[in-house]
XYZ file of C-alpha atoms in Angstrom:
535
model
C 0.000 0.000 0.000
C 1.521 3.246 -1.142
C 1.501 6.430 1.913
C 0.894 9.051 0.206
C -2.471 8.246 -1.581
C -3.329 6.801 1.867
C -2.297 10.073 4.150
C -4.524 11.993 1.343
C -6.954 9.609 2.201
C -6.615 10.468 6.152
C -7.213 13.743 5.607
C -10.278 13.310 3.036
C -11.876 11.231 5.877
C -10.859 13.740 8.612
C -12.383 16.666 7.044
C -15.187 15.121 5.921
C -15.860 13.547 9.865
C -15.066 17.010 10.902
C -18.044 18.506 8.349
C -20.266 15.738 9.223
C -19.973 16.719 13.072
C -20.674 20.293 12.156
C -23.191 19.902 9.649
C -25.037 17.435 12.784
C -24.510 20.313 14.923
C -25.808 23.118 12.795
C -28.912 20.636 12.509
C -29.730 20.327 16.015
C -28.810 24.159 16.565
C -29.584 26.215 13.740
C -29.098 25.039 10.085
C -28.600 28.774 9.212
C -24.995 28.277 10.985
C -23.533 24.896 9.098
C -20.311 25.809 7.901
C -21.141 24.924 4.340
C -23.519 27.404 4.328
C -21.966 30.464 6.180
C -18.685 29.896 3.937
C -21.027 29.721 1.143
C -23.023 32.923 1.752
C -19.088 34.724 2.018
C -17.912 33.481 -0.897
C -21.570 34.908 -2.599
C -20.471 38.449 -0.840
C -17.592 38.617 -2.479
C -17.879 37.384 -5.804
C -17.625 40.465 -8.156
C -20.989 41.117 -9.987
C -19.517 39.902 -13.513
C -19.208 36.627 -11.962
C -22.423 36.529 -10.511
C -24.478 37.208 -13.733
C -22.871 35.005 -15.867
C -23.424 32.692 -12.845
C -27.641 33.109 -13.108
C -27.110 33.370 -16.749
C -25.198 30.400 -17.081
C -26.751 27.738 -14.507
C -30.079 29.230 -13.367
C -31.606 28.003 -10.075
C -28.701 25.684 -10.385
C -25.714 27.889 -9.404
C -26.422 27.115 -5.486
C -25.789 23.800 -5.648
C -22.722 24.301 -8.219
C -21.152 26.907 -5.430
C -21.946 24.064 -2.238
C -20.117 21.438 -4.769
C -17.351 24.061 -6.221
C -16.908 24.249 -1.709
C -16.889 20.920 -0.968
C -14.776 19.778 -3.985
C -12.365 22.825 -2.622
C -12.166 21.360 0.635
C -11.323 17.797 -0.168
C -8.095 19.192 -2.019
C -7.168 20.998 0.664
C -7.567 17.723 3.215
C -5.793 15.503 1.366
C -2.996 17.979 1.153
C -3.061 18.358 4.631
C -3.249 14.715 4.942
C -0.007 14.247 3.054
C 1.452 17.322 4.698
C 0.812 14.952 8.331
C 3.194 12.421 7.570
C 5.994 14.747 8.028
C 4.712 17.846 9.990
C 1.541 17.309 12.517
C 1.960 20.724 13.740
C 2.012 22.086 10.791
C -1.129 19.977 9.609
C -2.918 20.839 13.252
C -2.353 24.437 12.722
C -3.725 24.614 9.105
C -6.961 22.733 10.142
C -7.081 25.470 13.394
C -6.842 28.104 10.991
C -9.369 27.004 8.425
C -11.547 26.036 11.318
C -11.220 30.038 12.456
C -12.337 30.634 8.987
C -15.173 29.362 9.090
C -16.271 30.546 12.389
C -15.488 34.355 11.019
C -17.467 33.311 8.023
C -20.074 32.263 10.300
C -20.071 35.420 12.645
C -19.976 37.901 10.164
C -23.250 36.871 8.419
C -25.922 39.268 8.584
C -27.862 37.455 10.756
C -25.180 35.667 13.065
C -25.899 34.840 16.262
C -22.473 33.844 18.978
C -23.010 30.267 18.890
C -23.346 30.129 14.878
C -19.037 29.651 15.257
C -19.487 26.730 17.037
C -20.283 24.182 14.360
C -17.468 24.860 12.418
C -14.832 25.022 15.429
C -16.704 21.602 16.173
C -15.172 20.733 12.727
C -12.018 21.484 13.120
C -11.472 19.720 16.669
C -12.744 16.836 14.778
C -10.943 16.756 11.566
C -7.546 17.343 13.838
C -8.701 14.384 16.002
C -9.305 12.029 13.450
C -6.185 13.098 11.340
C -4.018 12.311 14.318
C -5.505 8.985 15.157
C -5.496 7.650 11.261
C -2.316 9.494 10.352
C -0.492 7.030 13.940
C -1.987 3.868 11.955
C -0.851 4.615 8.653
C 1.309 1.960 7.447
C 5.217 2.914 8.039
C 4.073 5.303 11.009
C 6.756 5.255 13.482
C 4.697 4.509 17.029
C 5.394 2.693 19.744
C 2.346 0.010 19.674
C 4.334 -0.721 16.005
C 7.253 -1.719 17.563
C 8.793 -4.788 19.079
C 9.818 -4.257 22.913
C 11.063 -6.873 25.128
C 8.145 -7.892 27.856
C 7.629 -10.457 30.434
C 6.755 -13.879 29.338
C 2.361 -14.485 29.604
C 1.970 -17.809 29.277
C 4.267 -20.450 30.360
C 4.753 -21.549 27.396
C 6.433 -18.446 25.917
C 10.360 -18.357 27.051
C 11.247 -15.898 29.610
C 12.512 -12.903 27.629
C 10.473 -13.890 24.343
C 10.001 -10.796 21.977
C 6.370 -9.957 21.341
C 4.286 -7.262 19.658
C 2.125 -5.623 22.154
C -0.665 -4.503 19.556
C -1.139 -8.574 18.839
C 0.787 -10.590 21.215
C 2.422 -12.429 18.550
C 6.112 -13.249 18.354
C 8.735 -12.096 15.425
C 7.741 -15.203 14.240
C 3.778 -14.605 13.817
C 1.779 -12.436 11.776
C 4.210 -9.964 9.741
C 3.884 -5.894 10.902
C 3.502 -4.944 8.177
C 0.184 -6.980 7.748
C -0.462 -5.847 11.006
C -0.183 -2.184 10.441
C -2.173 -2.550 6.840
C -4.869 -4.455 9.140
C -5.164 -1.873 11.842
C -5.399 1.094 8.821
C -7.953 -0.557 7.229
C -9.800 -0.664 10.410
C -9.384 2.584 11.598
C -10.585 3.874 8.135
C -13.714 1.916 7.546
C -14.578 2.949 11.295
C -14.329 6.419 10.581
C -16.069 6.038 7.277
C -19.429 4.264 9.057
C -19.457 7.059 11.425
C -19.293 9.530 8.880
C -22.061 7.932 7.079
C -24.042 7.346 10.509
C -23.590 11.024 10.935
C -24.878 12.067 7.197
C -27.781 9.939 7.599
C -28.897 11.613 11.242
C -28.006 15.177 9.474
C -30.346 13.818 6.862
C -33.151 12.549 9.220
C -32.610 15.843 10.788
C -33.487 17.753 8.495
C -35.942 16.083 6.415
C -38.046 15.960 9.971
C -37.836 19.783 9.902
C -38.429 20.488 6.363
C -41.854 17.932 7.512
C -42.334 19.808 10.357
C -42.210 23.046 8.623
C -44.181 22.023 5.738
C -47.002 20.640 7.860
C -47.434 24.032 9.832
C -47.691 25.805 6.514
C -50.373 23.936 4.819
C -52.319 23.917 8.325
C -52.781 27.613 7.636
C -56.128 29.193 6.797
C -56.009 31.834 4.411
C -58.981 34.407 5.066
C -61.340 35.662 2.506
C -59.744 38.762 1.147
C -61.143 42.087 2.352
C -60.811 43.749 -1.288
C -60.719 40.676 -4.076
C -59.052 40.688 -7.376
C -61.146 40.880 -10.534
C -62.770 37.499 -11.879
C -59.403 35.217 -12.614
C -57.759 35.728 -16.465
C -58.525 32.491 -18.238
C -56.261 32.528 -20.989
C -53.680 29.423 -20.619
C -50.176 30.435 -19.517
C -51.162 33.861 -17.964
C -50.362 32.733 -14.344
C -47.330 31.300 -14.043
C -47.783 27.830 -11.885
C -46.152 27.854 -8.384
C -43.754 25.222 -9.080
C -42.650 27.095 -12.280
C -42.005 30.593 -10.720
C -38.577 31.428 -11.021
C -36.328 31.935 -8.116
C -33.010 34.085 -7.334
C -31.720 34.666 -4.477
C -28.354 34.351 -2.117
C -29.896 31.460 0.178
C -27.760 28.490 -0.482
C -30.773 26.611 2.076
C -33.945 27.595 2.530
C -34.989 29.461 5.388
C -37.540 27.340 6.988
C -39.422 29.795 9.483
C -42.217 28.788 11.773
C -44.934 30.878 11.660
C -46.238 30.636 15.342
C -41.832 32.050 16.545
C -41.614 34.330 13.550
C -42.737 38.219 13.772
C -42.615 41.779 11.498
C -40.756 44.763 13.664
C -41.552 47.884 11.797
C -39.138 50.301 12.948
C -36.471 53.025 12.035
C -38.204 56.278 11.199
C -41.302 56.061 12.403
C -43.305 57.486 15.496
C -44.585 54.413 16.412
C -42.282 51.400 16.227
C -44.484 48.112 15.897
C -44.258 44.407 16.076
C -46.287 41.985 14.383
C -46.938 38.542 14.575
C -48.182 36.164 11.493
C -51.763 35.939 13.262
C -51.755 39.702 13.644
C -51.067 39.973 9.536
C -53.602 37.298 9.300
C -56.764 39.372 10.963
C -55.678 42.979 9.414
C -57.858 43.616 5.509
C -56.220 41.707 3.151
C -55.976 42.510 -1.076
C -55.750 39.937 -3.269
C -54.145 41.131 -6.677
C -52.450 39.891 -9.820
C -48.652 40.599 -9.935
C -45.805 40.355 -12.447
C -42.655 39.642 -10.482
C -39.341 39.878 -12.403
C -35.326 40.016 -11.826
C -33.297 42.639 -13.051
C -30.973 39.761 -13.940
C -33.613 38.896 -16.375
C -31.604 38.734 -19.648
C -34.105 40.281 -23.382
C -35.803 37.380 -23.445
C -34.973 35.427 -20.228
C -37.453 33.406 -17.969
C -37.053 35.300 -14.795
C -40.134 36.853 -15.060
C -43.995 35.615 -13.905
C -47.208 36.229 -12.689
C -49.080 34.727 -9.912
C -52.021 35.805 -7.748
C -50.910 37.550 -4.263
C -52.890 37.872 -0.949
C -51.420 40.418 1.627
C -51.530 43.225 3.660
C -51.170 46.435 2.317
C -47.704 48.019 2.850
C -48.854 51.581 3.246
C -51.526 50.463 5.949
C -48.640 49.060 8.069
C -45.933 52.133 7.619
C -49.051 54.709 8.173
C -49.876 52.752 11.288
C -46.377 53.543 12.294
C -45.883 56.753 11.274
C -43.435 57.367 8.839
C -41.271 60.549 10.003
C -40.710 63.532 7.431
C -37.386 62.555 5.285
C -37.567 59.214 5.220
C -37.448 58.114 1.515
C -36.101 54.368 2.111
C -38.037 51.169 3.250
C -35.490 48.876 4.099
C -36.656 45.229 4.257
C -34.401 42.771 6.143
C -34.392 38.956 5.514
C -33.668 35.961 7.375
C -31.088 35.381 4.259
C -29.276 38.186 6.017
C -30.005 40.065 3.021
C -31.209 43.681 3.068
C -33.725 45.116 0.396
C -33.977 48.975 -0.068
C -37.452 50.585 -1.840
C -38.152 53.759 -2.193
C -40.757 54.934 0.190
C -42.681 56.877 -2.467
C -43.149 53.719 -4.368
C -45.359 51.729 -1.245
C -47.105 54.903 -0.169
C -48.503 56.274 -3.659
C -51.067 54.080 -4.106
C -49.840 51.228 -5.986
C -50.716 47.309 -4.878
C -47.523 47.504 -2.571
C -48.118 44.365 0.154
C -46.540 41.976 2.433
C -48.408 38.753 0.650
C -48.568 35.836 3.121
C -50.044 34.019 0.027
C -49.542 32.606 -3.435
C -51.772 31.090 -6.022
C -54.415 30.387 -3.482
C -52.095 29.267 -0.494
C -49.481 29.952 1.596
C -46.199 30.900 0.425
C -43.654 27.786 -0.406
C -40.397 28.017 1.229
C -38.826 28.961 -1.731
C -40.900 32.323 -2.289
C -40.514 33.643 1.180
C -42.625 31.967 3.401
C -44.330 33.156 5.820
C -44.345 36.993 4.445
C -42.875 38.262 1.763
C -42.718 41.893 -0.438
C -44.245 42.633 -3.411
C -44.181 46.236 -5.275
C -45.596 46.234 -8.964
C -43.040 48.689 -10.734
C -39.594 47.676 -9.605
C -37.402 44.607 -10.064
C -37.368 41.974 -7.423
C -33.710 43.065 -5.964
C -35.512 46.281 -5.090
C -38.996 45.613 -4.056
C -39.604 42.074 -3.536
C -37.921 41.087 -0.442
C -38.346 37.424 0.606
C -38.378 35.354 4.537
C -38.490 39.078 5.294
C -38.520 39.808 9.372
C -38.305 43.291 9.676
C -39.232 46.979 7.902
C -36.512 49.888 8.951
C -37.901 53.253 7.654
C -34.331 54.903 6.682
C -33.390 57.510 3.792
C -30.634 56.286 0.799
C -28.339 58.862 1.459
C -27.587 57.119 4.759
C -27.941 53.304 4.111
C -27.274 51.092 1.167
C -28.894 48.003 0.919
C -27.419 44.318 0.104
C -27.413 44.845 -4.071
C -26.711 48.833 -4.252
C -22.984 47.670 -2.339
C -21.973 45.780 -4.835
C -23.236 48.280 -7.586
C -26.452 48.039 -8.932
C -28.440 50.958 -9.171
C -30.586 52.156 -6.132
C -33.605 53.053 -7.507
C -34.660 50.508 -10.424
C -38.147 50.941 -11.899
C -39.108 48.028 -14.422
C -38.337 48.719 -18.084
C -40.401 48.086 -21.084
C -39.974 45.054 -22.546
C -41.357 41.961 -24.237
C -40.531 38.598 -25.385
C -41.752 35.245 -28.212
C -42.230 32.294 -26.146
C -43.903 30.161 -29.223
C -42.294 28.541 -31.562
C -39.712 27.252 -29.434
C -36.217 27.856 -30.602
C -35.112 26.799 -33.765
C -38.202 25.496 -34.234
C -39.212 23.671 -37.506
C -42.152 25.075 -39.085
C -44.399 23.850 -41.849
C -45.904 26.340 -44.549
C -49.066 27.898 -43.780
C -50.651 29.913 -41.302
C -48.263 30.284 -37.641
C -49.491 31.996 -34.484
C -46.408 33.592 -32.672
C -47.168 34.318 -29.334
C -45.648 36.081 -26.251
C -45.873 38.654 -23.589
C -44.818 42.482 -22.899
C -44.437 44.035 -19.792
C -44.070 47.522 -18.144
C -45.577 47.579 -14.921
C -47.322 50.851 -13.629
C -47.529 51.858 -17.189
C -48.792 49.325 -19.236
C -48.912 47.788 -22.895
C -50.427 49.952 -25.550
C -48.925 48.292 -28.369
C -46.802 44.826 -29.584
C -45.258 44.850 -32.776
C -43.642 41.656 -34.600
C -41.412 42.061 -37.706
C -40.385 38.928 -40.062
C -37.071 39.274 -41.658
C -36.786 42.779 -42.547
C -40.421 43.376 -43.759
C -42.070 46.113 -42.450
C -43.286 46.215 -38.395
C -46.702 44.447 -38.276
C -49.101 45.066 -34.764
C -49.518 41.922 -32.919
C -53.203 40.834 -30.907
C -53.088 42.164 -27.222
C -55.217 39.770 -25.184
C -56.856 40.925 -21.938
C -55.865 42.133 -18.670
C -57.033 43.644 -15.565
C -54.453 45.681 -14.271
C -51.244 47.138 -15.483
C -49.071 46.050 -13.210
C -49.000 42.492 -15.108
C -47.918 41.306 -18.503
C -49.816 41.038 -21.495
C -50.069 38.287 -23.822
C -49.878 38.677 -27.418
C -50.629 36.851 -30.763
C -49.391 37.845 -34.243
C -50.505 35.467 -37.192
C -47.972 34.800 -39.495
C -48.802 33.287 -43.001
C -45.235 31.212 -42.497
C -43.193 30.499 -46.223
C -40.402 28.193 -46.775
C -36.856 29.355 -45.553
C -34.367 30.639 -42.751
C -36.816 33.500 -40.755
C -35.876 35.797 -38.292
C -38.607 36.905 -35.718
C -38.612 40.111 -34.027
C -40.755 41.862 -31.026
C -41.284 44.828 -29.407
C -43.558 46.620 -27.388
C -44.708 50.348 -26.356
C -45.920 51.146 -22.720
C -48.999 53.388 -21.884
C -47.703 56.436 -22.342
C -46.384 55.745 -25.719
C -42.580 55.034 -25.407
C -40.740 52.312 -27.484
C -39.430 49.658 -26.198
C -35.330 50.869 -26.205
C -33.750 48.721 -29.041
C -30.031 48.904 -28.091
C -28.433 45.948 -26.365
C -27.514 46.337 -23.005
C -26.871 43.426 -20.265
C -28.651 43.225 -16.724
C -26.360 45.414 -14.598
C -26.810 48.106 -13.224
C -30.520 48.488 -13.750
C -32.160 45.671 -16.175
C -31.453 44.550 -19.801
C -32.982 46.277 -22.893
C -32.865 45.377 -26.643
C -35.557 43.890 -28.728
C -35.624 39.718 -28.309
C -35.094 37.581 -31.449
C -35.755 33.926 -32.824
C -34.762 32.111 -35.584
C -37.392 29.814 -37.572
C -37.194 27.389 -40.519
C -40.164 26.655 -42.188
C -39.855 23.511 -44.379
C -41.738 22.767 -47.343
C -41.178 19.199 -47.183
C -42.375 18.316 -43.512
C -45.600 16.661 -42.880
C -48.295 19.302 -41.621
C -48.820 18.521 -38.278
């Protein structure tokens, strides 16, 4: 057997002991404080912004688990580096676990939301992973140790000369089982042990926390929703004009989902107001409700992108809870905090001036899933998500921009971000193959606050031709739109674009996400081919 692939192996199964202990601990504690998590949410802080789009643009709701892999992969380098480093210097491989170890505990007390036991879990891991190092690392075959070694001892039995040479570890003679088999024997021991209790370990994390995702879940859907004091119009009934809860797109920083129960969680409204207020989820529950239809969309939305939809909210109006409290002269910023940690600044004028601003406790008919910010969350129809749309939210500070910046305006985007015009073809699909005859291209156009007046679809480079608006109730949601298209055969190019309520074109130049959303007019390519089958 070869050291150094088995020291690397010593440390992989160290550090990943040392995780497992922490990752148990963080379940029985708080899950908000498991290393992989905290290290996580720093290494989201202070990823440049250019890294983060292509990130979302790239991968999606899939970039979470990329980072938690991109850590973990990280980390088993670094073990079995300091597994190999063991072998020659323990200090040295002691005092690089102690110092990743204080790492992660900084990582974990500088979150936004860190409490002073969130470094424990990941000092947990590092006591571990030294621990276990040590004791593999001493049965490594070729480790110089005394239980390896022959010593002269008193004779047991009588019939062993006085004087004989044995090996304590076995009680063999020189003559018996060879060391080295010995030594290979005890390693492979020593590492399978540690192996079944990391897998014991993974499986309690596991039971751990599928019994409070259960526990959570069963709280939720326990929930009565009341009848809505001021109900939406009758329900739009073309398909694909509410976007399905398990569809709705997500972004956010929470590497795991904040899973908040209802009957421990409460809404301080504080800051700049006269009278500072705290709220519990009952108390929203028996205050008017509105029920409205929404667009939600990300400014990381890309021309064309899928981060964009529209459900049916139920809430409490946001300007009924900050005029409750008072908001004092100069305040101009609603900051929302998260249990993410993350903070969420909107402009003050945009929840008091009458729009459908609210703290919905619902979605689609029942109460918010995890992932969309259960148990309250905020909505405000005219401004991206990173600006109006805080999620898991916990408190409201009334605060002005010149003296706070919130989570996204740091790290550059713009602080004040209303919702540009824009539209998009959803049918065909891409590079679709068409047949020859009559086509219905389809799609929606937005501009919350302001509306749709117009939709305009141009083939190839024949003159701009209006598209069908279908109805809507409000405009603070999209509008769907039909243009039919006598298709011929050939290579097309599809364009849209739309013009708000007060008359404005849709802005035509390219221009990417950050600081302040993505304009440009969104494009397909068809071929329509004479010789396929209709159909």
């Amino acid at each position: 057997m070869r050291r150094r692939p088995l020291a690397a192996l010593t440390g992989l199964l160290a550090a990943a002991g040392g995780v497992c202990a922490a990752e148990l601990t963080a379940s029985l504690t708080r899950p908000a404080a498991s290393p992989l998590v905290t290290i996580g949410g720093t290494v989201i802080d202070a990823t440049p912004t250019p890294v983060k789009e292509y990130a979302v643009r790239t991968f999606g709701t899939y970039d979470k688990p990329l980072l938690i892999t991109g850590i973990v992969v990280t980390l088993g380098l670094l073990a079995a580096l300091v597994g190999v480093l063991a072998t020659r210097h323990r200090t040295a491989a002691v005092a690089a676990i102690g110092l990743a170890a204080a790492a992660g505990a900084a990582a974990a007390l500088t979150r936004p939301d860190a409490q002073p036991l969130d470094a424990l879990p990941a000092l947990l891991a590092g006591g571990v992973t030294a621990a276990l190092l040590m004791w593999l690392i001493m049965r490594l075959p070729g480790s110089a140790e005394p239980a390896a070694s022959s010593v002269p001892v008193p004779a047991g039995p009588a019939d062993q000369p006085a004087g004989a040479m044995v090996t304590p570890e076995s009680g063999q003679p020189p003559g018996g089982t060879p060391p080295a088999v010995t030594q290979r024997r005890r390693f492979l021991i020593a590492a399978g042990t540690t192996s079944l209790g990391i897998v014991a370990g993974a499986t309690g994390t596991a039971l751990l926390r599928r019994h409070g995702t259960e526990a959570a879940d069963a709280v939720r859907e326990a929930i009565t929703l009341p009848a809505p004091a001021d109900p939406a119009p009758p329900a739009q009934t073309t398909p694909g004009f509410y976007t399905p809860t398990e569809d709705f797109y997500r972004v956010d920083i929470a590497l795991t989902l904040p899973r908040i129960d209802p009957r421990a969680w409460s809404l301080t409204i504080g800051g700049m107001v006269d009278r500072p207020a705290r709220l519990s989820f009952d108390d929203l529950l028996k205050l008017p409700l509105i029920e409205r239809d929404l667009t939600l969309n990300c400014v990381s939305n890309e021309v064309g992108g899928p981060y964009i939809g529209t459900a049916r909210w139920l809430g409490v109006p946001l300007a009924t809870l900050l005029r409750a409290a008072g908001v004092q002269a100069g305040a101009d910023q609603v900051v929302a905090r998260a249990a993410d940690g993350i903070t969420i600044g909107t402009p003050a004028a945009a929840v008091l001036d009458g729009r459908d601003a609210m703290l919905a406790l619902a979605m689609n008919g029942q109460p918010l899933p995890a992932e969309h910010g259960f148990p309250a969350r905020m909505i405000t129809p005219g401004l991206y998500g990173y600006v109006g749309a805080a999620k898991w939210i916990t408190s409201l500070e009334l605060a002005t921009f010149a003296g706070f910046d919130a989570y996204w305006v740091q790290r550059g985007w713009a602080a004040q971000a209303p919702v540009k015009t824009a539209s998009r073809i959803d049918r065909p699909t891409p590079l679709a193959r068409l047949t020859p005859g009559p086509v219905a291209v389809a799609g929606v156009a937005w501009a919350q606050r302001r509306g749709i007046s117009a939709v305009q679809v141009q083939v190839d480079d024949a003159p701009w031709r209006p598209a069908r608006l279908l109805p809507t109730s409000s405009t603070d949601t999209w509008v769907q739109w039909v243009y039919d298209w006598a298709a011929t055969p050939g290579n097309h190019t599809l364009r849209v674009r739309a013009v708000d309520g007060t008359g404005v074109m849709q802005a035509e130049r390219r221009a990417a996400p950050f600081p302040d959303g993505a304009t440009g007019w969104h494009t397909r390519l068809f071929t329509v081919d004479a010789t396929r089958p209709p159909g």
